[in-house]
Structures are given as C-alpha cells and as structure tokens.
PDB file of C-alpha atoms in Angstrom:
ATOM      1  CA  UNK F  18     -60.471-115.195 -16.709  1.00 57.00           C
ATOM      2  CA  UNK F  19     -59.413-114.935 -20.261  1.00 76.00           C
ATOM      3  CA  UNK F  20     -61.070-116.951 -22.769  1.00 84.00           C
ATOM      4  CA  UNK F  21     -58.252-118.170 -25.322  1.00 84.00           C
ATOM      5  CA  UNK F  22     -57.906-115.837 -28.628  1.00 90.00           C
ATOM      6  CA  UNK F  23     -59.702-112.832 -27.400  1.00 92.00           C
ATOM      7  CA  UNK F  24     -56.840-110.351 -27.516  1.00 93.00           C
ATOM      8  CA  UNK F  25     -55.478-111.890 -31.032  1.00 94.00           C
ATOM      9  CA  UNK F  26     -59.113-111.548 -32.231  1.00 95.00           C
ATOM     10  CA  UNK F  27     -59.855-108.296 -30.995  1.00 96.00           C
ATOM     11  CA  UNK F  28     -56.288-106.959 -31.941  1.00 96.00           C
ATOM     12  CA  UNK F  29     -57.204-108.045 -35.599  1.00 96.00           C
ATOM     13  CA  UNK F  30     -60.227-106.282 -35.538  1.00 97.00           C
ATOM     14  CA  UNK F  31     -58.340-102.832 -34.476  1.00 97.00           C
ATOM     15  CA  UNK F  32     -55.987-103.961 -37.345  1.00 96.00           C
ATOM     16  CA  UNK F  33     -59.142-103.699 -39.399  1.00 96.00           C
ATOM     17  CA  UNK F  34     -60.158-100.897 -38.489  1.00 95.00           C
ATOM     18  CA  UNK F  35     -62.809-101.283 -36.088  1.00 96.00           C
ATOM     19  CA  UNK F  36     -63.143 -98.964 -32.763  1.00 95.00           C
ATOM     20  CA  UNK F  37     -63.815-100.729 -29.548  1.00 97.00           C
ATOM     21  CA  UNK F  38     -66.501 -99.963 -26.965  1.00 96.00           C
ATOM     22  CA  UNK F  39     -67.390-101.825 -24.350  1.00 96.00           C
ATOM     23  CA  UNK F  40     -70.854-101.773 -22.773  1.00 93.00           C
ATOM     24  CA  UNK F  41     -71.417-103.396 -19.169  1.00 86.00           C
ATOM     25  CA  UNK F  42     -74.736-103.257 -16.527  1.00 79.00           C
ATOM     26  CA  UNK F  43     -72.283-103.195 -14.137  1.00 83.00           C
ATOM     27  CA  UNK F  44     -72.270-100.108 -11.732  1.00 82.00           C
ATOM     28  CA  UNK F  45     -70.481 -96.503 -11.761  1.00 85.00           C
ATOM     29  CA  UNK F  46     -68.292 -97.811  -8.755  1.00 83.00           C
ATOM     30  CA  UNK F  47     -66.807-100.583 -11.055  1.00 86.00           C
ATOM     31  CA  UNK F  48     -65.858 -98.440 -13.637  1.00 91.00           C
ATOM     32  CA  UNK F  49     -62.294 -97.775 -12.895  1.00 93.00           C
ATOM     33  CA  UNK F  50     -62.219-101.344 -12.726  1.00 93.00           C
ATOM     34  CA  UNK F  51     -63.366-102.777 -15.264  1.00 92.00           C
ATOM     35  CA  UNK F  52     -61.848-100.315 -17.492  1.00 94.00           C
ATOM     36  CA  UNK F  53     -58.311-101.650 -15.323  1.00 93.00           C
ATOM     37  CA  UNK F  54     -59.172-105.178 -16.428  1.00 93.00           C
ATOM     38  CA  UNK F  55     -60.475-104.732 -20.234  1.00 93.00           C
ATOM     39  CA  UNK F  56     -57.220-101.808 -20.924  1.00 93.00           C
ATOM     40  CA  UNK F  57     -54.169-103.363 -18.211  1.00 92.00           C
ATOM     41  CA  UNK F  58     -54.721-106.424 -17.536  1.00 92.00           C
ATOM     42  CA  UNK F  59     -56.140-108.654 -20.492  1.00 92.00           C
ATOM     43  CA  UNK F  60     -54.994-105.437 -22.917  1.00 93.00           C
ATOM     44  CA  UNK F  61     -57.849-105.276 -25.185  1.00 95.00           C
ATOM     45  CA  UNK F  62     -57.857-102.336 -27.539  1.00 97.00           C
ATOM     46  CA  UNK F  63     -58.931 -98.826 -26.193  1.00 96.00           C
ATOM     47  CA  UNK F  64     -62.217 -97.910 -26.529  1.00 96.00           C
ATOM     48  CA  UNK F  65     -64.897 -96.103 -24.115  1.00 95.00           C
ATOM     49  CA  UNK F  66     -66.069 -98.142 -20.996  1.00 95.00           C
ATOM     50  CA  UNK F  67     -70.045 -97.504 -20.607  1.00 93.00           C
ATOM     51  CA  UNK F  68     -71.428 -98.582 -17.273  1.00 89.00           C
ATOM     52  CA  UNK F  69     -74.814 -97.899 -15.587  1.00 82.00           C
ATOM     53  CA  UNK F  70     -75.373 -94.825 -13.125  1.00 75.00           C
ATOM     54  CA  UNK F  71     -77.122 -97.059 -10.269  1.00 66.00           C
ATOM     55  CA  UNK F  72     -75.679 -97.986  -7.328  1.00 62.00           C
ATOM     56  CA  UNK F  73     -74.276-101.290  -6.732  1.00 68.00           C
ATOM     57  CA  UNK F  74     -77.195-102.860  -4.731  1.00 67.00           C
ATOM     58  CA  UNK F  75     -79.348-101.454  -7.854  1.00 68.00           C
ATOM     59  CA  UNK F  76     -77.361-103.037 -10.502  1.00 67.00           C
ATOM     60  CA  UNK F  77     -76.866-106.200  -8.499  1.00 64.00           C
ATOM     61  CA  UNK F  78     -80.524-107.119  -7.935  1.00 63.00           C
ATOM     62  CA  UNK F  79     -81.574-105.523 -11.947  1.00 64.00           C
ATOM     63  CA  UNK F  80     -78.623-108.459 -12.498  1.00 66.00           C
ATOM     64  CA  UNK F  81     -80.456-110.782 -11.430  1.00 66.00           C
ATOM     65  CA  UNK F  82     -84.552-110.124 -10.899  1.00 67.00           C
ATOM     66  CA  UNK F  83     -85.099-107.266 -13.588  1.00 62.00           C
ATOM     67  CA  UNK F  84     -84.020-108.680 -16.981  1.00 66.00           C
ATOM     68  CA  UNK F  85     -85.820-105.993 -18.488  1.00 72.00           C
ATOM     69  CA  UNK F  86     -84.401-103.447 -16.895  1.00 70.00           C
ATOM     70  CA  UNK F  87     -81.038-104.347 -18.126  1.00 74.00           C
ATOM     71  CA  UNK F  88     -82.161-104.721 -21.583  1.00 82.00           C
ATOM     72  CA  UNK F  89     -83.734-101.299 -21.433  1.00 85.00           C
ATOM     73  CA  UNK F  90     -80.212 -99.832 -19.871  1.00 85.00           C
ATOM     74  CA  UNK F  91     -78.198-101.667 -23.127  1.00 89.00           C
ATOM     75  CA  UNK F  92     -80.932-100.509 -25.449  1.00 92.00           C
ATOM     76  CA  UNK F  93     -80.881 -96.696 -24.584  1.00 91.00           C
ATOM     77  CA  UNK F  94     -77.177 -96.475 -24.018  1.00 92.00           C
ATOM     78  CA  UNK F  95     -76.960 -97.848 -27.487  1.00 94.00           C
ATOM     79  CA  UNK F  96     -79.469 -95.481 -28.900  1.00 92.00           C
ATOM     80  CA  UNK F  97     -78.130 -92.476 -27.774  1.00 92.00           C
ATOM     81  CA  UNK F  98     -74.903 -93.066 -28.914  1.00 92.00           C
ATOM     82  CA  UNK F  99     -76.640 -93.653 -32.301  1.00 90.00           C
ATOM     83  CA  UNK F 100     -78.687 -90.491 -32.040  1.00 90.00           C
ATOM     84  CA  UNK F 101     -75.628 -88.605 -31.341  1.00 90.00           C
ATOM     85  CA  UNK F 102     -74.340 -90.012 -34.627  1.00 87.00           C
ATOM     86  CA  UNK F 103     -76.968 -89.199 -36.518  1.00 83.00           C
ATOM     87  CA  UNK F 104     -76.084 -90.050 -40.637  1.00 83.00           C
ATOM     88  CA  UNK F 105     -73.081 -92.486 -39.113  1.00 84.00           C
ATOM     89  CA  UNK F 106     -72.787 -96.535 -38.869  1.00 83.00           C
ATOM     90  CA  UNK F 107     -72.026 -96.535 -34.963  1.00 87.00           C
ATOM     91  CA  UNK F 108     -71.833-100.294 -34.745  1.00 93.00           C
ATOM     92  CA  UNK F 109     -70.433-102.523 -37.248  1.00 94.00           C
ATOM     93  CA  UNK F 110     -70.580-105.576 -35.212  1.00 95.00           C
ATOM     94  CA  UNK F 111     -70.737-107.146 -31.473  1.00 96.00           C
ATOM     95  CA  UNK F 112     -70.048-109.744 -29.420  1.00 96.00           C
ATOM     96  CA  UNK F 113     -72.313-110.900 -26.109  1.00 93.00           C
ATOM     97  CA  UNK F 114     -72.845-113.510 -24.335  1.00 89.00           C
ATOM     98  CA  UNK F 115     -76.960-113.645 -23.218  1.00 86.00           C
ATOM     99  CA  UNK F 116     -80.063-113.910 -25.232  1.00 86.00           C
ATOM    100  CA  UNK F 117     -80.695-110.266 -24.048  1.00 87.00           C
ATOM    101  CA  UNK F 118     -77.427-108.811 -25.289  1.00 91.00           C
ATOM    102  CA  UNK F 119     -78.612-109.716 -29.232  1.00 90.00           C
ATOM    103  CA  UNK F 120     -82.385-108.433 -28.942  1.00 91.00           C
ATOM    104  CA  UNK F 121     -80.482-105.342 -27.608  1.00 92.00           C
ATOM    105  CA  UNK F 122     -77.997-105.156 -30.819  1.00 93.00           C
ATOM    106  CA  UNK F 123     -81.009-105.647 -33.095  1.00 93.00           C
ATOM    107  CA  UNK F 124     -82.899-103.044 -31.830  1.00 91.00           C
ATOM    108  CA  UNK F 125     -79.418-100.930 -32.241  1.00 90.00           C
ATOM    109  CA  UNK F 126     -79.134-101.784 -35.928  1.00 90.00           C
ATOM    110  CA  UNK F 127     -75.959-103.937 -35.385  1.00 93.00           C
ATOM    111  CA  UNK F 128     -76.018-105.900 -38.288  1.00 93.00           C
ATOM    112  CA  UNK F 129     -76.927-109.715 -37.461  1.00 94.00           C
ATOM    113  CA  UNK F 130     -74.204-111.437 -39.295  1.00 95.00           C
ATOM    114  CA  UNK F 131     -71.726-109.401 -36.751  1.00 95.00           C
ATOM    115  CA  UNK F 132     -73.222-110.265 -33.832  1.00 96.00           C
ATOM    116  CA  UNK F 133     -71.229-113.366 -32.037  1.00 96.00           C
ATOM    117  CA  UNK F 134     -71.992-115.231 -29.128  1.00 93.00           C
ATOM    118  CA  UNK F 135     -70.079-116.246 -27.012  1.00 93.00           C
ATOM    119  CA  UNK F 136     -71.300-119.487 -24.620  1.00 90.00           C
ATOM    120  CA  UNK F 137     -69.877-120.761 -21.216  1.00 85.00           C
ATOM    121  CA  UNK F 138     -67.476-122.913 -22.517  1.00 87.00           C
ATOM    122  CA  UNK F 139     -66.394-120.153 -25.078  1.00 87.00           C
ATOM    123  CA  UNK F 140     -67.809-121.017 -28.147  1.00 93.00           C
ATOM    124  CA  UNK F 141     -68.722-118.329 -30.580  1.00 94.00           C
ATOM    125  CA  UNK F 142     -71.492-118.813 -32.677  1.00 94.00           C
ATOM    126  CA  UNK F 143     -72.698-115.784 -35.183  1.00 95.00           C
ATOM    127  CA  UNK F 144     -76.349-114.476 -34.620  1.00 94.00           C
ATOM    128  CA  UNK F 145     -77.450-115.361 -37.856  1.00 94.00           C
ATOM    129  CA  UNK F 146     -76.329-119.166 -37.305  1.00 94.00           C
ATOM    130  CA  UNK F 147     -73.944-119.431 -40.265  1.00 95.00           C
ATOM    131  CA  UNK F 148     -71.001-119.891 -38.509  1.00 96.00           C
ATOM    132  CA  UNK F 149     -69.726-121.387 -35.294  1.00 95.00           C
ATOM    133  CA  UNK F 150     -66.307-121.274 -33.842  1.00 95.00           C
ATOM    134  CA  UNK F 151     -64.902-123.797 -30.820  1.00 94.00           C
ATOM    135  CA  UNK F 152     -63.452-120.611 -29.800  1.00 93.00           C
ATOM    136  CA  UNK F 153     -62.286-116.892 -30.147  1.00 93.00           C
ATOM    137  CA  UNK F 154     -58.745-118.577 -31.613  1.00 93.00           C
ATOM    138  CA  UNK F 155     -60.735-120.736 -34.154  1.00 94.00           C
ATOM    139  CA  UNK F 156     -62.251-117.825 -35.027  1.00 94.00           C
ATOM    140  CA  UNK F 157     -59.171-115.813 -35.115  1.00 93.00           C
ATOM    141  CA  UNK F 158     -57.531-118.398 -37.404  1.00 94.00           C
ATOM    142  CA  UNK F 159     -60.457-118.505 -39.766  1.00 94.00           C
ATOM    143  CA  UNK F 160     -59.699-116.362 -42.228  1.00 94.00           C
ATOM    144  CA  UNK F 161     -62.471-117.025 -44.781  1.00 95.00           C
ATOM    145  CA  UNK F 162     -64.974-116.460 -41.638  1.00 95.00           C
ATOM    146  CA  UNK F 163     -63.280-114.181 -40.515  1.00 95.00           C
ATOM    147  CA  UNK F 164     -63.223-111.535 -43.661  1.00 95.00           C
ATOM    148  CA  UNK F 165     -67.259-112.224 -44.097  1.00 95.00           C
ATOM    149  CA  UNK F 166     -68.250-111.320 -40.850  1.00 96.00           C
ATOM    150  CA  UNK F 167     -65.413-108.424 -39.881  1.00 96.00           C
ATOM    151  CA  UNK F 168     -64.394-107.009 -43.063  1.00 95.00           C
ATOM    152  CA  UNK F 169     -62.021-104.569 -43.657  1.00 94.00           C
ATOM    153  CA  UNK F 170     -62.798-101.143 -43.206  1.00 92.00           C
ATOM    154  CA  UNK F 171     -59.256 -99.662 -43.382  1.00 82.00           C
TER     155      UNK F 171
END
C-alpha cells in the first residue's frame, strides 16, 4: 500500500535537500526487498536501507513480544551512525508510525518539531503537537507547515 502524497512529499524533501534513509526491524532476508519496494516500486528517493542482522523467526517474535528489543535495535543503529558522524547533524527530521519509533528519534537527537507521525488511517501529526495533517498530501500542500518543519537546506 501507498498512503496518498508520500512520494510528492518525500520528493519535496530531496528537492530540499534532505538525504533519505530508511530504518526497518525487519530482517537481513528482506532487505533486497524492501529496498525493491521503497526504490522500484513506490519510487521514494535513494537513500540507505538499514535492516536488523537476526533471522526472520528472531525479528518476527522481537515484532511482536520484545518491544524493547526493537527500540534498542532503532536506538543503536541510530547512534552509530551518529558516532560515525561525529561534529555532523545526521538527522534533520523523521517520520514513524509507533510510540517507540519517537522515544527512539529523541534519544537520536532528531529534533522534535521534525518528527511526524503517521497513524492507521494516515494522518500525520508532528511530535511536538503543533501541527496535524489529514494526510501526507495535506501536508505536501501546506506550504506554511511545510517550510517550518522541513526547511530548506539547499
């Protein structure tokens, strides 16, 4: 599924300037495929596709039973990137959609007003509460919101 907006939103942000990198629990067998579906088929912009190193059966039941253990994956694959960075902004902003993903981004240093979640019925809401979007395309077609919580970097 694509939610509606995503690729004009994200495409904007690459306009912008900003680099892409997508972070997943999912396991190293999926990565070929989920970098298929994020790159070929719903054509987001490029960017490095981080998956976990456990098996499938692993990452399935951490899913599901060991919250934790997922946050702890996001958390360190986050701050190694960071360390390997050291003196740089790494992330500028993020997008999730779980309570866990935005504990995660504030323990990375992601700055809360760029942090948007995204709900089930695809409503984006920034961490900080200030703004809410029915969508990806309302918050595409924001402008106003759009240039406080992305701006420019190009």
């Amino acid at each position: 599924w694509i939610q509606p907006g995503v690729i004009d939103l994200f495409g904007e942000l690459s306009r912008r300037g900003y680099q892409f990198l997508y972070l997943s629990a999912r396991p190293l067998s999926q990565v070929a495929s989920t970098r298929g579906m994020l790159h070929e088929d719903i054509q987001l912009p490029l960017g490095p596709v981080l998956v976990s190193h456990d098996s499938s059966i692993k990452s399935l039941v951490r899913e599901f039973t060991q919250k934790d253990q997922l946050m702890q994956f996001k958390i360190n694959c986050l701050a190694d990137i960071s360390t390997a960075f050291v003196g740089c902004i790494c992330f500028a902003g993020a997008f999730g959609n779980r309570e866990t993903d935005f504990i995660c981004y504030t323990k990375a240093g992601i700055p809360v007003p760029s942090t948007v979640c995204i709900d089930s019925s695809a409503c984006c809401k920034t961490q900080d509460g200030k703004w809410t979007f029915q969508s990806y395309l309302h918050l595409f077609q924001t402008q106003q919101a759009l240039n406080q919580i992305f701006p420019r970097l190009l």
